PDB file of C-alpha atoms in Angstrom:
ATOM      1  CA  UNK A   1     -39.161 -17.662  51.136  1.00  0.00           C
ATOM      2  CA  UNK A   2     -38.470 -14.149  52.475  1.00  0.00           C
ATOM      3  CA  UNK A   3     -35.740 -13.692  55.044  1.00  0.00           C
ATOM      4  CA  UNK A   4     -36.990 -13.505  58.624  1.00  0.00           C
ATOM      5  CA  UNK A   5     -35.884 -11.264  61.457  1.00  0.00           C
ATOM      6  CA  UNK A   6     -36.663 -10.937  65.134  1.00  0.00           C
ATOM      7  CA  UNK A   7     -36.902  -7.124  64.939  1.00  0.00           C
ATOM      8  CA  UNK A   8     -39.995  -5.109  64.026  1.00  0.00           C
ATOM      9  CA  UNK A   9     -40.723  -3.952  60.510  1.00  0.00           C
ATOM     10  CA  UNK A  10     -41.927  -0.443  59.747  1.00  0.00           C
ATOM     11  CA  UNK A  11     -44.616  -0.499  57.085  1.00  0.00           C
ATOM     12  CA  UNK A  12     -46.984   1.986  55.533  1.00  0.00           C
ATOM     13  CA  UNK A  13     -50.704   1.162  55.428  1.00  0.00           C
ATOM     14  CA  UNK A  14     -52.333   2.436  52.240  1.00  0.00           C
ATOM     15  CA  UNK A  15     -50.774   4.438  49.459  1.00  0.00           C
ATOM     16  CA  UNK A  16     -49.359   7.416  51.353  1.00  0.00           C
ATOM     17  CA  UNK A  17     -47.274   7.934  54.507  1.00  0.00           C
ATOM     18  CA  UNK A  18     -49.921  10.287  55.851  1.00  0.00           C
ATOM     19  CA  UNK A  19     -52.244   7.329  56.403  1.00  0.00           C
ATOM     20  CA  UNK A  20     -50.098   6.199  59.331  1.00  0.00           C
ATOM     21  CA  UNK A  21     -47.208   3.944  60.255  1.00  0.00           C
ATOM     22  CA  UNK A  22     -47.020   0.780  62.325  1.00  0.00           C
ATOM     23  CA  UNK A  23     -44.366  -1.580  63.620  1.00  0.00           C
ATOM     24  CA  UNK A  24     -45.246  -5.209  62.990  1.00  0.00           C
ATOM     25  CA  UNK A  25     -43.390  -8.498  62.722  1.00  0.00           C
ATOM     26  CA  UNK A  26     -42.766 -10.374  59.514  1.00  0.00           C
ATOM     27  CA  UNK A  27     -45.235 -13.122  60.321  1.00  0.00           C
ATOM     28  CA  UNK A  28     -48.007 -10.628  60.977  1.00  0.00           C
ATOM     29  CA  UNK A  29     -47.289  -8.852  57.703  1.00  0.00           C
ATOM     30  CA  UNK A  30     -47.607 -12.077  55.757  1.00  0.00           C
ATOM     31  CA  UNK A  31     -50.753 -13.043  57.646  1.00  0.00           C
ATOM     32  CA  UNK A  32     -52.266  -9.709  56.631  1.00  0.00           C
ATOM     33  CA  UNK A  33     -51.436 -10.433  53.016  1.00  0.00           C
ATOM     34  CA  UNK A  34     -52.800 -13.979  53.247  1.00  0.00           C
ATOM     35  CA  UNK A  35     -56.077 -12.638  54.655  1.00  0.00           C
ATOM     36  CA  UNK A  36     -56.433 -10.281  51.703  1.00  0.00           C
ATOM     37  CA  UNK A  37     -56.165  -7.066  53.695  1.00  0.00           C
ATOM     38  CA  UNK A  38     -55.108  -3.742  52.233  1.00  0.00           C
ATOM     39  CA  UNK A  39     -51.788  -3.434  50.471  1.00  0.00           C
ATOM     40  CA  UNK A  40     -48.946  -2.947  52.968  1.00  0.00           C
ATOM     41  CA  UNK A  41     -45.722  -1.409  51.650  1.00  0.00           C
ATOM     42  CA  UNK A  42     -42.450  -2.131  53.336  1.00  0.00           C
ATOM     43  CA  UNK A  43     -39.935   0.593  53.948  1.00  0.00           C
ATOM     44  CA  UNK A  44     -36.588  -0.742  52.684  1.00  0.00           C
ATOM     45  CA  UNK A  45     -34.822   1.215  55.424  1.00  0.00           C
ATOM     46  CA  UNK A  46     -36.881  -0.266  58.248  1.00  0.00           C
ATOM     47  CA  UNK A  47     -34.957  -1.242  61.356  1.00  0.00           C
ATOM     48  CA  UNK A  48     -33.617  -4.774  61.286  1.00  0.00           C
ATOM     49  CA  UNK A  49     -33.758  -5.234  57.516  1.00  0.00           C
ATOM     50  CA  UNK A  50     -31.269  -5.001  54.743  1.00  0.00           C
ATOM     51  CA  UNK A  51     -32.747  -3.661  51.463  1.00  0.00           C
ATOM     52  CA  UNK A  52     -32.637  -7.116  49.805  1.00  0.00           C
ATOM     53  CA  UNK A  53     -34.727  -8.684  52.556  1.00  0.00           C
ATOM     54  CA  UNK A  54     -37.221  -5.828  52.439  1.00  0.00           C
ATOM     55  CA  UNK A  55     -37.603  -6.236  48.677  1.00  0.00           C
ATOM     56  CA  UNK A  56     -38.194  -9.976  49.096  1.00  0.00           C
ATOM     57  CA  UNK A  57     -40.938  -9.299  51.597  1.00  0.00           C
ATOM     58  CA  UNK A  58     -42.538  -6.663  49.412  1.00  0.00           C
ATOM     59  CA  UNK A  59     -42.533  -9.130  46.503  1.00  0.00           C
ATOM     60  CA  UNK A  60     -44.231 -11.689  48.754  1.00  0.00           C
ATOM     61  CA  UNK A  61     -46.933  -9.182  49.617  1.00  0.00           C
ATOM     62  CA  UNK A  62     -47.389  -8.149  45.993  1.00  0.00           C
ATOM     63  CA  UNK A  63     -47.790 -11.812  45.058  1.00  0.00           C
ATOM     64  CA  UNK A  64     -50.807 -12.077  47.352  1.00  0.00           C
ATOM     65  CA  UNK A  65     -52.790  -9.948  44.908  1.00  0.00           C
ATOM     66  CA  UNK A  66     -52.102 -12.267  41.972  1.00  0.00           C
ATOM     67  CA  UNK A  67     -52.270 -15.609  43.715  1.00  0.00           C
ATOM     68  CA  UNK A  68     -54.636 -18.366  42.592  1.00  0.00           C
ATOM     69  CA  UNK A  69     -57.839 -18.808  44.625  1.00  0.00           C
ATOM     70  CA  UNK A  70     -58.872 -21.934  46.476  1.00  0.00           C
ATOM     71  CA  UNK A  71     -60.485 -24.354  44.038  1.00  0.00           C
ATOM     72  CA  UNK A  72     -58.440 -23.204  41.020  1.00  0.00           C
ATOM     73  CA  UNK A  73     -57.623 -26.146  38.780  1.00  0.00           C
ATOM     74  CA  UNK A  74     -53.951 -26.500  37.838  1.00  0.00           C
ATOM     75  CA  UNK A  75     -51.566 -28.845  36.029  1.00  0.00           C
ATOM     76  CA  UNK A  76     -48.474 -29.983  37.938  1.00  0.00           C
ATOM     77  CA  UNK A  77     -45.118 -30.014  36.134  1.00  0.00           C
ATOM     78  CA  UNK A  78     -41.385 -29.864  36.737  1.00  0.00           C
ATOM     79  CA  UNK A  79     -41.321 -31.706  40.081  1.00  0.00           C
ATOM     80  CA  UNK A  80     -38.223 -33.761  40.826  1.00  0.00           C
ATOM     81  CA  UNK A  81     -38.928 -35.139  44.310  1.00  0.00           C
ATOM     82  CA  UNK A  82     -42.476 -36.138  43.287  1.00  0.00           C
ATOM     83  CA  UNK A  83     -42.013 -36.668  39.576  1.00  0.00           C
ATOM     84  CA  UNK A  84     -44.883 -39.194  39.684  1.00  0.00           C
ATOM     85  CA  UNK A  85     -47.298 -36.241  40.027  1.00  0.00           C
ATOM     86  CA  UNK A  86     -46.088 -34.356  36.940  1.00  0.00           C
ATOM     87  CA  UNK A  87     -48.793 -33.705  34.305  1.00  0.00           C
ATOM     88  CA  UNK A  88     -51.566 -34.501  36.796  1.00  0.00           C
ATOM     89  CA  UNK A  89     -54.539 -32.228  37.373  1.00  0.00           C
ATOM     90  CA  UNK A  90     -54.800 -30.724  40.857  1.00  0.00           C
ATOM     91  CA  UNK A  91     -56.785 -28.209  42.828  1.00  0.00           C
ATOM     92  CA  UNK A  92     -55.429 -25.327  44.896  1.00  0.00           C
ATOM     93  CA  UNK A  93     -56.246 -25.617  48.605  1.00  0.00           C
ATOM     94  CA  UNK A  94     -54.453 -22.539  49.948  1.00  0.00           C
ATOM     95  CA  UNK A  95     -51.311 -20.417  49.698  1.00  0.00           C
ATOM     96  CA  UNK A  96     -48.643 -20.696  52.405  1.00  0.00           C
ATOM     97  CA  UNK A  97     -46.833 -17.331  52.461  1.00  0.00           C
ATOM     98  CA  UNK A  98     -44.164 -18.468  54.915  1.00  0.00           C
ATOM     99  CA  UNK A  99     -43.050 -21.340  52.673  1.00  0.00           C
ATOM    100  CA  UNK A 100     -43.835 -19.600  49.403  1.00  0.00           C
ATOM    101  CA  UNK A 101     -45.804 -22.630  48.174  1.00  0.00           C
ATOM    102  CA  UNK A 102     -49.322 -23.636  47.240  1.00  0.00           C
ATOM    103  CA  UNK A 103     -50.917 -26.572  48.982  1.00  0.00           C
ATOM    104  CA  UNK A 104     -52.688 -28.562  46.277  1.00  0.00           C
ATOM    105  CA  UNK A 105     -54.917 -31.627  46.111  1.00  0.00           C
ATOM    106  CA  UNK A 106     -54.002 -33.960  43.243  1.00  0.00           C
ATOM    107  CA  UNK A 107     -57.360 -35.012  41.805  1.00  0.00           C
ATOM    108  CA  UNK A 108     -56.358 -38.480  40.668  1.00  0.00           C
ATOM    109  CA  UNK A 109     -54.231 -39.703  43.577  1.00  0.00           C
ATOM    110  CA  UNK A 110     -55.725 -37.754  46.468  1.00  0.00           C
ATOM    111  CA  UNK A 111     -52.228 -36.584  47.525  1.00  0.00           C
ATOM    112  CA  UNK A 112     -51.945 -33.228  49.291  1.00  0.00           C
ATOM    113  CA  UNK A 113     -48.572 -31.613  48.587  1.00  0.00           C
ATOM    114  CA  UNK A 114     -46.974 -28.169  48.729  1.00  0.00           C
ATOM    115  CA  UNK A 115     -45.623 -26.896  45.432  1.00  0.00           C
ATOM    116  CA  UNK A 116     -43.844 -23.754  44.234  1.00  0.00           C
ATOM    117  CA  UNK A 117     -45.846 -21.473  41.916  1.00  0.00           C
ATOM    118  CA  UNK A 118     -43.481 -22.141  39.009  1.00  0.00           C
ATOM    119  CA  UNK A 119     -44.470 -25.836  39.127  1.00  0.00           C
ATOM    120  CA  UNK A 120     -48.151 -25.116  38.502  1.00  0.00           C
ATOM    121  CA  UNK A 121     -50.028 -23.953  35.421  1.00  0.00           C
ATOM    122  CA  UNK A 122     -53.559 -22.675  35.916  1.00  0.00           C
ATOM    123  CA  UNK A 123     -56.243 -24.335  33.814  1.00  0.00           C
ATOM    124  CA  UNK A 124     -58.954 -22.033  32.525  1.00  0.00           C
ATOM    125  CA  UNK A 125     -61.605 -23.455  34.803  1.00  0.00           C
ATOM    126  CA  UNK A 126     -63.847 -21.604  37.250  1.00  0.00           C
ATOM    127  CA  UNK A 127     -63.019 -21.763  40.947  1.00  0.00           C
ATOM    128  CA  UNK A 128     -65.792 -22.448  43.413  1.00  0.00           C
ATOM    129  CA  UNK A 129     -66.922 -21.210  46.785  1.00  0.00           C
ATOM    130  CA  UNK A 130     -67.917 -23.885  49.311  1.00  0.00           C
ATOM    131  CA  UNK A 131     -70.749 -21.672  50.558  1.00  0.00           C
ATOM    132  CA  UNK A 132     -72.278 -21.094  47.136  1.00  0.00           C
ATOM    133  CA  UNK A 133     -74.687 -23.631  45.689  1.00  0.00           C
ATOM    134  CA  UNK A 134     -74.274 -24.233  41.927  1.00  0.00           C
ATOM    135  CA  UNK A 135     -77.010 -22.326  40.054  1.00  0.00           C
ATOM    136  CA  UNK A 136     -78.346 -25.409  38.280  1.00  0.00           C
ATOM    137  CA  UNK A 137     -79.404 -26.852  41.672  1.00  0.00           C
ATOM    138  CA  UNK A 138     -81.663 -23.953  42.583  1.00  0.00           C
ATOM    139  CA  UNK A 139     -85.122 -25.192  43.585  1.00  0.00           C
ATOM    140  CA  UNK A 140     -84.304 -28.900  43.240  1.00  0.00           C
ATOM    141  CA  UNK A 141     -84.529 -31.435  46.052  1.00  0.00           C
ATOM    142  CA  UNK A 142     -81.561 -33.757  46.627  1.00  0.00           C
ATOM    143  CA  UNK A 143     -83.264 -36.597  44.724  1.00  0.00           C
ATOM    144  CA  UNK A 144     -84.313 -34.302  41.867  1.00  0.00           C
ATOM    145  CA  UNK A 145     -80.807 -32.795  41.621  1.00  0.00           C
ATOM    146  CA  UNK A 146     -79.218 -36.236  41.328  1.00  0.00           C
ATOM    147  CA  UNK A 147     -81.683 -37.346  38.657  1.00  0.00           C
ATOM    148  CA  UNK A 148     -81.318 -34.064  36.772  1.00  0.00           C
ATOM    149  CA  UNK A 149     -77.538 -34.367  36.577  1.00  0.00           C
ATOM    150  CA  UNK A 150     -77.752 -38.008  35.467  1.00  0.00           C
ATOM    151  CA  UNK A 151     -80.204 -36.935  32.759  1.00  0.00           C
ATOM    152  CA  UNK A 152     -77.842 -34.164  31.661  1.00  0.00           C
ATOM    153  CA  UNK A 153     -75.239 -36.892  31.136  1.00  0.00           C
ATOM    154  CA  UNK A 154     -77.670 -39.217  29.336  1.00  0.00           C
ATOM    155  CA  UNK A 155     -78.862 -36.485  26.989  1.00  0.00           C
ATOM    156  CA  UNK A 156     -75.258 -35.559  26.182  1.00  0.00           C
ATOM    157  CA  UNK A 157     -74.508 -39.208  25.339  1.00  0.00           C
ATOM    158  CA  UNK A 158     -77.424 -39.144  22.895  1.00  0.00           C
ATOM    159  CA  UNK A 159     -76.431 -35.752  21.457  1.00  0.00           C
ATOM    160  CA  UNK A 160     -72.845 -36.899  20.946  1.00  0.00           C
ATOM    161  CA  UNK A 161     -74.078 -39.932  19.018  1.00  0.00           C
ATOM    162  CA  UNK A 162     -76.492 -37.928  16.851  1.00  0.00           C
ATOM    163  CA  UNK A 163     -74.528 -34.733  16.216  1.00  0.00           C
ATOM    164  CA  UNK A 164     -70.906 -35.464  17.011  1.00  0.00           C
ATOM    165  CA  UNK A 165     -70.569 -39.082  15.863  1.00  0.00           C
ATOM    166  CA  UNK A 166     -68.915 -39.772  19.197  1.00  0.00           C
ATOM    167  CA  UNK A 167     -70.165 -43.036  20.690  1.00  0.00           C
ATOM    168  CA  UNK A 168     -69.665 -43.472  24.420  1.00  0.00           C
ATOM    169  CA  UNK A 169     -71.484 -44.688  27.508  1.00  0.00           C
ATOM    170  CA  UNK A 170     -74.561 -46.710  26.598  1.00  0.00           C
ATOM    171  CA  UNK A 171     -73.781 -46.237  22.899  1.00  0.00           C
ATOM    172  CA  UNK A 172     -70.176 -47.399  23.225  1.00  0.00           C
ATOM    173  CA  UNK A 173     -69.088 -49.840  20.512  1.00  0.00           C
ATOM    174  CA  UNK A 174     -67.374 -52.102  23.049  1.00  0.00           C
ATOM    175  CA  UNK A 175     -68.954 -55.538  23.603  1.00  0.00           C
ATOM    176  CA  UNK A 176     -72.655 -54.608  23.711  1.00  0.00           C
ATOM    177  CA  UNK A 177     -72.084 -51.530  25.860  1.00  0.00           C
ATOM    178  CA  UNK A 178     -70.598 -53.414  28.801  1.00  0.00           C
ATOM    179  CA  UNK A 179     -71.351 -52.273  32.326  1.00  0.00           C
ATOM    180  CA  UNK A 180     -67.698 -51.355  32.865  1.00  0.00           C
ATOM    181  CA  UNK A 181     -67.639 -49.146  29.744  1.00  0.00           C
ATOM    182  CA  UNK A 182     -70.759 -47.325  30.948  1.00  0.00           C
ATOM    183  CA  UNK A 183     -69.442 -46.815  34.484  1.00  0.00           C
ATOM    184  CA  UNK A 184     -66.038 -45.686  33.207  1.00  0.00           C
ATOM    185  CA  UNK A 185     -67.696 -43.086  30.978  1.00  0.00           C
ATOM    186  CA  UNK A 186     -69.991 -41.864  33.754  1.00  0.00           C
ATOM    187  CA  UNK A 187     -66.992 -41.650  36.114  1.00  0.00           C
ATOM    188  CA  UNK A 188     -65.367 -39.221  33.674  1.00  0.00           C
ATOM    189  CA  UNK A 189     -68.530 -37.108  33.708  1.00  0.00           C
ATOM    190  CA  UNK A 190     -68.636 -37.147  37.531  1.00  0.00           C
ATOM    191  CA  UNK A 191     -64.966 -36.237  37.997  1.00  0.00           C
ATOM    192  CA  UNK A 192     -65.263 -33.382  35.505  1.00  0.00           C
ATOM    193  CA  UNK A 193     -68.412 -32.137  37.246  1.00  0.00           C
ATOM    194  CA  UNK A 194     -66.604 -32.234  40.586  1.00  0.00           C
ATOM    195  CA  UNK A 195     -63.435 -30.595  39.252  1.00  0.00           C
ATOM    196  CA  UNK A 196     -65.348 -27.815  37.500  1.00  0.00           C
ATOM    197  CA  UNK A 197     -67.500 -26.949  40.478  1.00  0.00           C
ATOM    198  CA  UNK A 198     -70.798 -28.159  38.974  1.00  0.00           C
ATOM    199  CA  UNK A 199     -70.860 -30.537  41.937  1.00  0.00           C
ATOM    200  CA  UNK A 200     -69.687 -28.703  45.040  1.00  0.00           C
ATOM    201  CA  UNK A 201     -67.000 -30.186  47.263  1.00  0.00           C
ATOM    202  CA  UNK A 202     -69.283 -30.246  50.333  1.00  0.00           C
ATOM    203  CA  UNK A 203     -72.770 -31.591  50.871  1.00  0.00           C
ATOM    204  CA  UNK A 204     -73.123 -33.694  47.722  1.00  0.00           C
ATOM    205  CA  UNK A 205     -74.537 -37.182  48.390  1.00  0.00           C
ATOM    206  CA  UNK A 206     -72.528 -39.494  46.146  1.00  0.00           C
ATOM    207  CA  UNK A 207     -74.425 -42.591  47.313  1.00  0.00           C
ATOM    208  CA  UNK A 208     -77.724 -40.993  46.261  1.00  0.00           C
ATOM    209  CA  UNK A 209     -76.227 -39.791  42.977  1.00  0.00           C
ATOM    210  CA  UNK A 210     -74.816 -43.174  41.969  1.00  0.00           C
ATOM    211  CA  UNK A 211     -78.014 -44.946  43.069  1.00  0.00           C
ATOM    212  CA  UNK A 212     -79.973 -42.681  40.702  1.00  0.00           C
ATOM    213  CA  UNK A 213     -77.445 -43.411  37.961  1.00  0.00           C
ATOM    214  CA  UNK A 214     -77.722 -47.158  38.532  1.00  0.00           C
ATOM    215  CA  UNK A 215     -81.430 -47.013  37.762  1.00  0.00           C
ATOM    216  CA  UNK A 216     -81.064 -44.845  34.633  1.00  0.00           C
ATOM    217  CA  UNK A 217     -77.788 -45.428  32.796  1.00  0.00           C
ATOM    218  CA  UNK A 218     -78.976 -48.503  30.864  1.00  0.00           C
ATOM    219  CA  UNK A 219     -81.884 -46.584  29.330  1.00  0.00           C
ATOM    220  CA  UNK A 220     -81.467 -44.093  26.462  1.00  0.00           C
ATOM    221  CA  UNK A 221     -82.595 -40.501  27.076  1.00  0.00           C
ATOM    222  CA  UNK A 222     -83.464 -38.529  23.941  1.00  0.00           C
ATOM    223  CA  UNK A 223     -84.782 -35.075  23.069  1.00  0.00           C
ATOM    224  CA  UNK A 224     -88.413 -36.098  23.360  1.00  0.00           C
ATOM    225  CA  UNK A 225     -87.750 -37.582  26.781  1.00  0.00           C
ATOM    226  CA  UNK A 226     -86.119 -34.338  27.952  1.00  0.00           C
ATOM    227  CA  UNK A 227     -88.952 -32.192  26.587  1.00  0.00           C
ATOM    228  CA  UNK A 228     -91.621 -34.373  28.193  1.00  0.00           C
ATOM    229  CA  UNK A 229     -89.919 -34.538  31.584  1.00  0.00           C
ATOM    230  CA  UNK A 230     -88.367 -31.083  31.948  1.00  0.00           C
ATOM    231  CA  UNK A 231     -89.932 -28.869  29.278  1.00  0.00           C
ATOM    232  CA  UNK A 232     -88.974 -27.723  25.797  1.00  0.00           C
ATOM    233  CA  UNK A 233     -86.359 -25.298  27.153  1.00  0.00           C
ATOM    234  CA  UNK A 234     -84.124 -28.295  27.831  1.00  0.00           C
ATOM    235  CA  UNK A 235     -83.489 -28.464  24.094  1.00  0.00           C
ATOM    236  CA  UNK A 236     -81.784 -25.063  24.217  1.00  0.00           C
ATOM    237  CA  UNK A 237     -78.167 -24.474  25.102  1.00  0.00           C
ATOM    238  CA  UNK A 238     -78.834 -21.367  27.191  1.00  0.00           C
ATOM    239  CA  UNK A 239     -82.526 -20.953  28.055  1.00  0.00           C
ATOM    240  CA  UNK A 240     -83.497 -17.464  29.256  1.00  0.00           C
ATOM    241  CA  UNK A 241     -84.108 -17.434  32.998  1.00  0.00           C
ATOM    242  CA  UNK A 242     -83.752 -21.163  33.540  1.00  0.00           C
ATOM    243  CA  UNK A 243     -81.487 -24.190  33.579  1.00  0.00           C
ATOM    244  CA  UNK A 244     -80.828 -26.516  30.679  1.00  0.00           C
ATOM    245  CA  UNK A 245     -79.637 -30.094  30.502  1.00  0.00           C
ATOM    246  CA  UNK A 246     -77.509 -29.225  27.488  1.00  0.00           C
ATOM    247  CA  UNK A 247     -75.899 -26.136  29.016  1.00  0.00           C
ATOM    248  CA  UNK A 248     -75.093 -28.065  32.197  1.00  0.00           C
ATOM    249  CA  UNK A 249     -73.428 -30.816  30.177  1.00  0.00           C
ATOM    250  CA  UNK A 250     -71.455 -28.277  28.125  1.00  0.00           C
ATOM    251  CA  UNK A 251     -70.165 -26.684  31.318  1.00  0.00           C
ATOM    252  CA  UNK A 252     -68.995 -30.098  32.522  1.00  0.00           C
ATOM    253  CA  UNK A 253     -67.432 -31.329  29.282  1.00  0.00           C
ATOM    254  CA  UNK A 254     -66.049 -27.961  28.215  1.00  0.00           C
ATOM    255  CA  UNK A 255     -67.366 -28.279  24.642  1.00  0.00           C
ATOM    256  CA  UNK A 256     -70.582 -28.757  22.681  1.00  0.00           C
ATOM    257  CA  UNK A 257     -71.395 -31.995  20.786  1.00  0.00           C
ATOM    258  CA  UNK A 258     -70.476 -30.165  17.569  1.00  0.00           C
ATOM    259  CA  UNK A 259     -66.928 -29.325  18.700  1.00  0.00           C
ATOM    260  CA  UNK A 260     -64.200 -30.658  16.426  1.00  0.00           C
ATOM    261  CA  UNK A 261     -61.617 -30.946  19.220  1.00  0.00           C
ATOM    262  CA  UNK A 262     -61.913 -32.237  22.760  1.00  0.00           C
ATOM    263  CA  UNK A 263     -61.380 -29.926  25.717  1.00  0.00           C
ATOM    264  CA  UNK A 264     -57.753 -30.291  27.026  1.00  0.00           C
ATOM    265  CA  UNK A 265     -58.889 -30.728  30.633  1.00  0.00           C
ATOM    266  CA  UNK A 266     -61.353 -33.417  29.511  1.00  0.00           C
ATOM    267  CA  UNK A 267     -58.561 -35.293  27.755  1.00  0.00           C
ATOM    268  CA  UNK A 268     -56.288 -35.062  30.782  1.00  0.00           C
ATOM    269  CA  UNK A 269     -58.866 -36.459  33.220  1.00  0.00           C
ATOM    270  CA  UNK A 270     -59.825 -39.154  30.707  1.00  0.00           C
ATOM    271  CA  UNK A 271     -56.193 -40.251  30.435  1.00  0.00           C
ATOM    272  CA  UNK A 272     -55.819 -40.356  34.214  1.00  0.00           C
ATOM    273  CA  UNK A 273     -58.905 -42.562  34.546  1.00  0.00           C
ATOM    274  CA  UNK A 274     -57.645 -44.944  31.869  1.00  0.00           C
ATOM    275  CA  UNK A 275     -54.229 -45.172  33.525  1.00  0.00           C
ATOM    276  CA  UNK A 276     -55.814 -45.947  36.889  1.00  0.00           C
ATOM    277  CA  UNK A 277     -58.381 -48.507  35.710  1.00  0.00           C
ATOM    278  CA  UNK A 278     -56.267 -50.555  33.300  1.00  0.00           C
ATOM    279  CA  UNK A 279     -53.442 -52.728  34.618  1.00  0.00           C
ATOM    280  CA  UNK A 280     -50.998 -54.537  32.330  1.00  0.00           C
ATOM    281  CA  UNK A 281     -50.550 -58.253  32.959  1.00  0.00           C
ATOM    282  CA  UNK A 282     -47.769 -60.417  31.496  1.00  0.00           C
ATOM    283  CA  UNK A 283     -44.907 -59.456  29.193  1.00  0.00           C
ATOM    284  CA  UNK A 284     -44.927 -57.392  26.003  1.00  0.00           C
ATOM    285  CA  UNK A 285     -45.522 -60.411  23.743  1.00  0.00           C
ATOM    286  CA  UNK A 286     -48.207 -62.246  25.706  1.00  0.00           C
ATOM    287  CA  UNK A 287     -49.428 -59.431  27.905  1.00  0.00           C
ATOM    288  CA  UNK A 288     -52.908 -57.984  28.160  1.00  0.00           C
ATOM    289  CA  UNK A 289     -54.744 -55.324  30.142  1.00  0.00           C
ATOM    290  CA  UNK A 290     -57.167 -55.981  32.965  1.00  0.00           C
ATOM    291  CA  UNK A 291     -59.728 -53.282  33.714  1.00  0.00           C
ATOM    292  CA  UNK A 292     -61.004 -53.075  37.272  1.00  0.00           C
ATOM    293  CA  UNK A 293     -62.248 -50.405  39.654  1.00  0.00           C
ATOM    294  CA  UNK A 294     -60.008 -51.991  42.305  1.00  0.00           C
ATOM    295  CA  UNK A 295     -56.743 -51.276  40.469  1.00  0.00           C
ATOM    296  CA  UNK A 296     -56.369 -47.820  42.042  1.00  0.00           C
ATOM    297  CA  UNK A 297     -58.897 -46.947  44.798  1.00  0.00           C
ATOM    298  CA  UNK A 298     -57.439 -43.433  45.130  1.00  0.00           C
ATOM    299  CA  UNK A 299     -59.102 -42.579  41.803  1.00  0.00           C
ATOM    300  CA  UNK A 300     -62.446 -42.326  43.594  1.00  0.00           C
ATOM    301  CA  UNK A 301     -61.467 -40.218  46.589  1.00  0.00           C
ATOM    302  CA  UNK A 302     -62.952 -37.021  45.135  1.00  0.00           C
ATOM    303  CA  UNK A 303     -66.174 -38.694  43.933  1.00  0.00           C
ATOM    304  CA  UNK A 304     -67.483 -40.515  46.974  1.00  0.00           C
ATOM    305  CA  UNK A 305     -65.050 -43.408  47.348  1.00  0.00           C
ATOM    306  CA  UNK A 306     -64.546 -46.803  45.732  1.00  0.00           C
ATOM    307  CA  UNK A 307     -67.499 -48.554  47.405  1.00  0.00           C
ATOM    308  CA  UNK A 308     -70.010 -46.144  45.862  1.00  0.00           C
ATOM    309  CA  UNK A 309     -68.742 -46.944  42.370  1.00  0.00           C
ATOM    310  CA  UNK A 310     -68.578 -50.678  43.019  1.00  0.00           C
ATOM    311  CA  UNK A 311     -72.266 -50.506  43.931  1.00  0.00           C
ATOM    312  CA  UNK A 312     -72.970 -48.594  40.706  1.00  0.00           C
ATOM    313  CA  UNK A 313     -71.149 -51.190  38.623  1.00  0.00           C
ATOM    314  CA  UNK A 314     -73.197 -53.953  40.265  1.00  0.00           C
ATOM    315  CA  UNK A 315     -76.429 -52.061  39.571  1.00  0.00           C
ATOM    316  CA  UNK A 316     -75.569 -51.430  35.915  1.00  0.00           C
ATOM    317  CA  UNK A 317     -74.430 -55.042  35.468  1.00  0.00           C
TER     318      UNK A 317
END
């Protein structure tokens, strides 16, 4: 973090000295940067500062213009004190200029920690604005939005089986498409939708969403069903002037059903879910894995909480 001083700092507002000078404290300078105000250039010869300290502060201000926005998805790495969080996906909450760290929310564990920039790698995912409603929701009631998103998932499951030879969800090869396999697959869809901003962080009714899913996930949803219920444009990837089940699902999964490789963020979240749901029992020779939603309740903190998903499992069962 930059060195602090009790004396004032002379700074220039704007790009030229003619635009005026002010004396402000270090904390105020950094607050200005944090609030995204105009570039403020330190004078290295300002009273109370050695040149090295002034350069550190100027670097801190410059960093404000390249910092990651709230909602940016990142991968954590290189932590020593919290090595258990390395390789986990997280979400930027805000930048603390006084500590020189990002506050992040770890998506799997629900931990909120402060991390240096060098310990984070941005994932090429869109950030979101809490005040902006996702475009796919425009004109839909809460009930219709929940059903629409469930149908986007169901149509993708059918597309993956028909075009990508990837069987999951209802079409999973595990023991007659067990309820747990279906819920686990739908949980991946929900966490990706939340992480990628398709489901906003505020105002989404997870109870309503999972109740809609409980009534639909055991029934296949094919192209004819989509065309009859939503119109033929649902068969397109990017319909002109409208939403599409397929385009919504592609935004969530990061790939089309025809993709030859899975999206890296998809694979990371999938691995985190598997790690959380499956617990090893016994030794290496006679051991086995037990799958349960109760193994790690923190897995559900960003998608409505454990109870919501327990209710979904009961409904699908």
